Coordinates of C-alpha atoms and ligand atoms in Angstrom, one line a residue:
X88 CA -8.4 2.9 -20.9
X89 CA -8.3 4.6 -17.5
X90 CA -7.3 2.2 -14.8
X91 CA -3.8 3.1 -13.8
X92 CA -4.3 3.9 -10.2
X93 CA -2.6 4.6 -6.9
X94 CA -3.9 4.1 -3.3
X95 CA -2.1 6.3 -0.9
X96 CA -2.5 6.9 2.8
X97 CA -0.6 6.7 6.1
X98 CA 0.7 3.4 7.5
X99 CA -2.2 1.2 8.6
X100 CA -4.8 3.3 6.8
X101 CA -6.0 0.1 5.0
X102 CA -4.3 0.4 1.6
X103 CA -3.4 -3.3 1.4
X104 CA -6.8 -4.4 2.7
X105 CA -8.7 -2.6 0.0
X106 CA -6.2 -2.9 -2.8
X107 CA -6.5 -6.7 -2.6
X108 CA -10.3 -6.5 -3.1
X109 CA -10.1 -3.9 -5.8
X110 CA -7.5 -5.9 -7.7
X111 CA -9.7 -9.0 -7.6
X112 CA -12.9 -7.1 -8.4
X113 CA -11.4 -5.1 -11.4
X114 CA -8.9 -7.7 -12.5
X115 CA -5.9 -5.5 -12.3
X116 CA -2.6 -6.4 -10.5
X117 CA -2.0 -5.1 -7.0
X118 CA 1.6 -3.7 -7.0
X119 CA 2.6 -3.3 -3.4
X120 CA 6.2 -2.2 -2.8
X121 CA 6.1 -3.0 0.9
X122 CA 5.0 -6.6 0.1
X123 CA 7.6 -6.9 -2.7
X124 CA 10.4 -5.6 -0.5
X125 CA 9.4 -7.9 2.5
X126 CA 9.5 -10.9 0.1
X127 CA 13.1 -9.9 -0.8
X128 CA 14.0 -9.7 2.8
X129 CA 12.4 -13.0 3.6
X130 CA 14.3 -14.7 0.8
X131 CA 17.5 -13.0 1.9
X132 CA 18.3 -11.8 -1.6
X133 CA 21.0 -9.2 -2.2
X134 CA 18.3 -6.5 -2.4
X135 CA 16.5 -7.9 0.7
X136 CA 19.7 -7.8 2.8
X137 CA 20.4 -4.3 1.6
X138 CA 17.0 -2.9 2.7
X139 CA 16.2 -5.0 5.8
X140 CA 17.5 -2.7 8.5
X141 CA 16.1 0.4 6.8
X142 CA 12.6 -1.2 6.6
X143 CA 12.7 -2.5 10.2
X144 CA 13.6 1.0 11.4
X145 CA 10.7 2.5 9.5
X146 CA 12.7 4.6 7.0
X147 CA 12.3 4.7 3.2
X148 CA 14.6 2.6 1.0
X149 CA 16.5 4.4 -1.7
X150 CA 14.3 5.8 -4.6
X151 CA 16.2 4.1 -7.4
X152 CA 15.8 0.6 -5.9
X153 CA 12.0 1.0 -5.6
X154 CA 11.6 2.6 -9.0
X155 CA 13.4 -0.3 -10.6
X156 CA 11.3 -3.0 -9.0
X157 CA 8.1 -1.1 -9.8
X158 CA 8.8 -0.3 -13.5
X159 CA 9.9 -3.9 -14.0
X160 CA 6.6 -5.1 -12.5
X161 CA 4.5 -2.7 -14.6
X162 CA 6.1 -3.9 -17.8
X163 CA 4.7 -7.5 -17.2
X164 CA 1.9 -8.5 -19.6
X165 CA -0.8 -8.7 -16.9
X166 CA -0.3 -4.9 -16.3
X167 CA -1.1 -3.9 -19.8
X168 CA -4.8 -3.2 -18.9
X169 CA -4.1 -1.2 -15.8
X170 CA -2.8 -1.6 -12.3
X171 CA -3.2 -0.5 -8.7
X172 CA -0.1 0.8 -7.0
X173 CA 0.1 0.6 -3.2
X174 CA 3.1 2.2 -1.4
X175 CA 4.7 3.8 -4.5
X176 CA 5.2 6.6 -5.3
X177 CA 5.6 7.9 -1.7
X178 CA 7.9 10.8 -2.3
X179 CA 7.8 13.7 -4.8
X180 CA 11.1 12.5 -6.5
X181 CA 9.5 9.0 -6.9
X182 CA 6.4 10.5 -8.5
X183 CA 8.3 12.6 -10.9
X184 CA 10.6 9.7 -11.8
X185 CA 7.5 7.5 -12.5
X186 CA 5.8 10.2 -14.6
X187 CA 9.1 10.5 -16.5
X188 CA 9.4 6.8 -17.2
X189 CA 5.8 6.1 -17.9
X190 CA 4.9 9.2 -19.9
X191 CA 1.2 9.1 -21.0
X192 CA 0.9 5.6 -19.5
X193 CA 1.4 7.0 -16.0
X194 CA -1.0 7.3 -13.1
X195 CA -4.4 8.7 -14.0
X196 CA -6.3 8.3 -10.7
X197 CA -5.1 8.6 -7.1
X198 CA -7.3 7.7 -4.0
X199 CA -6.1 8.8 -0.6
X200 CA -7.5 7.2 2.5
X201 CA -8.0 9.7 5.4
X202 CA -7.9 8.1 8.8
X203 CA -7.4 9.8 12.2
X204 CA -4.1 9.0 13.9
X205 CA -5.6 7.4 17.0
X206 CA -7.5 4.9 14.8
X207 CA -4.3 4.2 12.8
X208 CA -2.3 3.2 16.0
X209 CA -5.1 0.8 17.0
X210 CA -5.1 -0.8 13.6
X211 CA -1.4 -1.3 13.4
X212 CA -1.0 -2.6 16.9
X213 CA -3.7 -5.3 16.1
X214 CA -2.4 -6.3 12.7
X215 CA -1.1 -9.8 12.3
X216 CA 0.4 -11.2 9.0
X217 CA 1.6 -14.5 7.6
X218 CA 4.8 -14.8 5.6
X219 CA 2.8 -15.0 2.4
X220 CA 1.4 -11.6 3.0
X221 CA -2.1 -12.4 4.2
X222 CA -3.2 -9.8 6.7
X223 CA -5.7 -9.9 9.7
X224 CA -6.6 -7.8 12.6
X225 CA -7.1 -9.2 16.1
X226 CA -10.5 -7.4 16.5
X227 CA -11.7 -6.0 13.1
X228 CA -10.7 -9.0 11.0
X229 CA -9.7 -12.0 13.2
X230 CA -8.5 -15.3 11.7
X231 CA -10.8 -18.2 12.3
X232 CA -8.2 -20.0 14.4
X233 CA -6.2 -17.6 16.6
X234 CA -2.6 -17.2 15.6
X235 CA -2.9 -19.0 12.2
X236 CA -3.6 -17.8 8.7
X237 CA -7.1 -18.8 7.3
X238 CA -5.6 -19.2 3.8
X239 CA -2.5 -21.3 4.2
X240 CA -2.4 -22.2 7.9
X241 CA 0.9 -20.4 8.5
X242 CA 1.7 -18.9 11.8
X243 CA 0.7 -15.2 12.2
X244 CA 3.2 -12.7 13.5
X245 CA 3.6 -8.9 14.1
X246 CA 5.7 -7.0 11.5
X247 CA 9.0 -5.7 12.8
X248 CA 8.1 -2.2 11.7
X249 CA 4.8 -2.4 13.6
X250 CA 6.6 -2.0 17.0
X251 CA 5.1 1.1 18.7
X252 CA 8.4 3.1 18.6
X253 CA 8.8 2.4 14.8
X254 CA 5.1 3.2 14.1
X255 CA 5.6 6.8 15.3
X256 CA 8.6 7.2 13.1
X257 CA 6.8 5.8 10.1
X258 CA 3.9 8.3 10.7
X259 CA 6.5 11.2 10.8
X260 CA 8.1 9.9 7.6
X261 CA 4.6 9.8 6.0
X262 CA 3.8 13.4 7.0
X263 CA 7.2 14.7 5.8
X264 CA 7.8 12.7 2.6
X265 CA 4.5 11.4 1.4
X266 CA 1.8 14.0 2.2
X267 CA 3.3 16.6 -0.2
X268 CA 2.4 14.1 -2.9
X269 CA -1.3 14.8 -2.3
X270 CA -0.8 18.4 -3.5
X271 CA 1.1 17.2 -6.5
X272 CA -1.8 14.9 -7.6
X273 CA -4.5 17.4 -6.5
X274 CA -3.0 20.1 -8.7
X275 CA -3.1 17.8 -11.7
X276 CA -6.8 16.8 -11.0
X277 CA -6.0 13.2 -10.3
X278 CA -6.8 13.1 -6.5
X279 CA -9.9 11.8 -4.8
X280 CA -10.1 11.9 -1.0
X281 CA -11.9 9.0 0.6
X282 CA -13.0 8.8 4.3
X283 CA -11.0 5.7 5.5
X284 CA -12.5 5.6 9.0
X285 CA -15.1 3.1 10.1
X286 CA -15.6 -0.6 9.6
X287 CA -13.6 -2.2 6.7
X288 CA -16.7 -3.1 4.7
X289 CA -18.0 0.5 4.7
X290 CA -14.6 1.9 3.7
X291 CA -14.3 -0.6 0.9
X292 CA -17.7 0.4 -0.4
X293 CA -16.5 4.0 -0.7
X294 CA -13.3 3.0 -2.4
X295 CA -15.2 0.8 -4.9
X296 CA -17.7 3.6 -5.6
X297 CA -14.8 5.9 -6.7
X298 CA -13.4 3.2 -8.9
X299 CA -16.8 2.6 -10.6
X300 CA -17.2 6.4 -11.1
X301 CA -13.8 7.4 -12.2
X302 CA -12.3 4.4 -14.1
X303 CA -13.3 2.3 -17.1
X304 CA -14.3 -0.3 -14.6
Ligands
AP5_152 P1 4.4 -0.6 3.3 O1 4.2 -2.1 3.4 O2 3.9 0.0 2.1 O3 3.7 0.0 4.6 P2 2.8 1.3 4.9 O4 2.6 2.2 3.8 O5 3.4 1.8 6.2 O6 1.4 0.6 5.0 P3 1.0 -0.6 5.9 O7 1.3 -1.9 5.2 O8 1.5 -0.4 7.3 O9 -0.6 -0.3 6.0 P4 -1.8 -0.4 5.0 O10 -2.3 1.0 4.7 O11 -1.6 -1.3 3.9 O12 -2.9 -1.1 6.1 P5 -3.5 -2.5 6.1 O13 -4.5 -2.7 5.0 O14 -2.5 -3.6 6.3 O15 5.9 -0.2 3.5 C1 6.7 -0.8 4.5 C2 8.1 -0.3 4.3 O16 8.7 -0.6 3.0 C3 8.3 1.2 4.4 O17 8.3 1.7 5.7 C4 9.6 1.4 3.7 O18 10.7 1.1 4.5 C5 9.5 0.4 2.5 N1 8.9 0.9 1.3 C6 7.7 0.5 0.7 N2 7.5 1.3 -0.4 C7 8.5 2.2 -0.5 C8 8.8 3.2 -1.4 N3 8.0 3.5 -2.4 N4 9.9 4.0 -1.2 C9 10.7 3.7 -0.2 N5 10.5 2.7 0.8 C10 9.4 2.0 0.6 O19 -4.4 -2.4 7.4 C11 -3.7 -2.3 8.7 C12 -4.5 -3.1 9.7 O20 -5.8 -2.6 10.0 C13 -4.7 -4.6 9.3 O21 -4.6 -5.4 10.4 C14 -6.2 -4.6 8.8 O22 -6.8 -5.8 9.0 C15 -6.8 -3.5 9.7 N6 -7.8 -2.7 9.0 C16 -7.9 -2.2 7.7 N7 -9.0 -1.5 7.5 C17 -9.6 -1.4 8.7 C18 -10.8 -0.7 9.2 N8 -11.5 0.0 8.3 N9 -11.1 -0.8 10.5 C19 -10.4 -1.6 11.4 N10 -9.3 -2.2 11.0 C20 -8.9 -2.1 9.7

């Protein structure tokens, strides 16, 4: 079985957008650390209260907290046939810790979405989300009724960490902490680079083609 996968890319590159479709198409769980952490913040759990300020400022939460929630999630029965990680690992220490914990059941395919910075800023500034995690874009993927989620009718809002000053900081964190991961996975032959620019449907077709070619899909 070869379907233990990671989608990596800068903030706003489309990881969540394509991961949801891949998860549905290949019937593997989409494990998104950003979504999981935002749910903890929204529920005001101990973990959520501990990470809220860090997330809203665009910094990374401590490795051990994220590692714990991911390994717990990957031990659930629905993850036995594979999974798609989105947002984790995003540092070399996280990648090494995951490899260490999972051993031969670790990541076997990594797709990275490459998107020019100017396009990223436009995507993030137009993103609108509901509290259940459904995501739209005011131009590229607008909701049918402006300001409200198509799926549950909830009010759409802009994420706290999508404020322009925080976005620049998140891009810097990505370049400093996460880009080195690409070399790590390239060296071990697990990395495939995907052109993430252009309309969402075209990008998804490229992502799906890699899955069909490189996994037991
Ligand atoms: P996380 O939620 O993972 O944020 P991110 O990596 O910055 O990614 P985004 O959610 O911003 O973007 P995306 O690539 O999913 O893009 P999307 O598909 O929505 O993490 C948030 C925070 O949590 C971190 O900053 C950190 O604090 C913490 N955290 C999470 N994981 C952690 C970890 N492992 N360690 C430590 N801390 C961690 O698309 C963006 C928009 O563009 C949408 O509106 C979409 O509709 C639109 N769009 C998508 N594709 C296209 C296209 N082709 N053309 C036009 N528009 C498009």
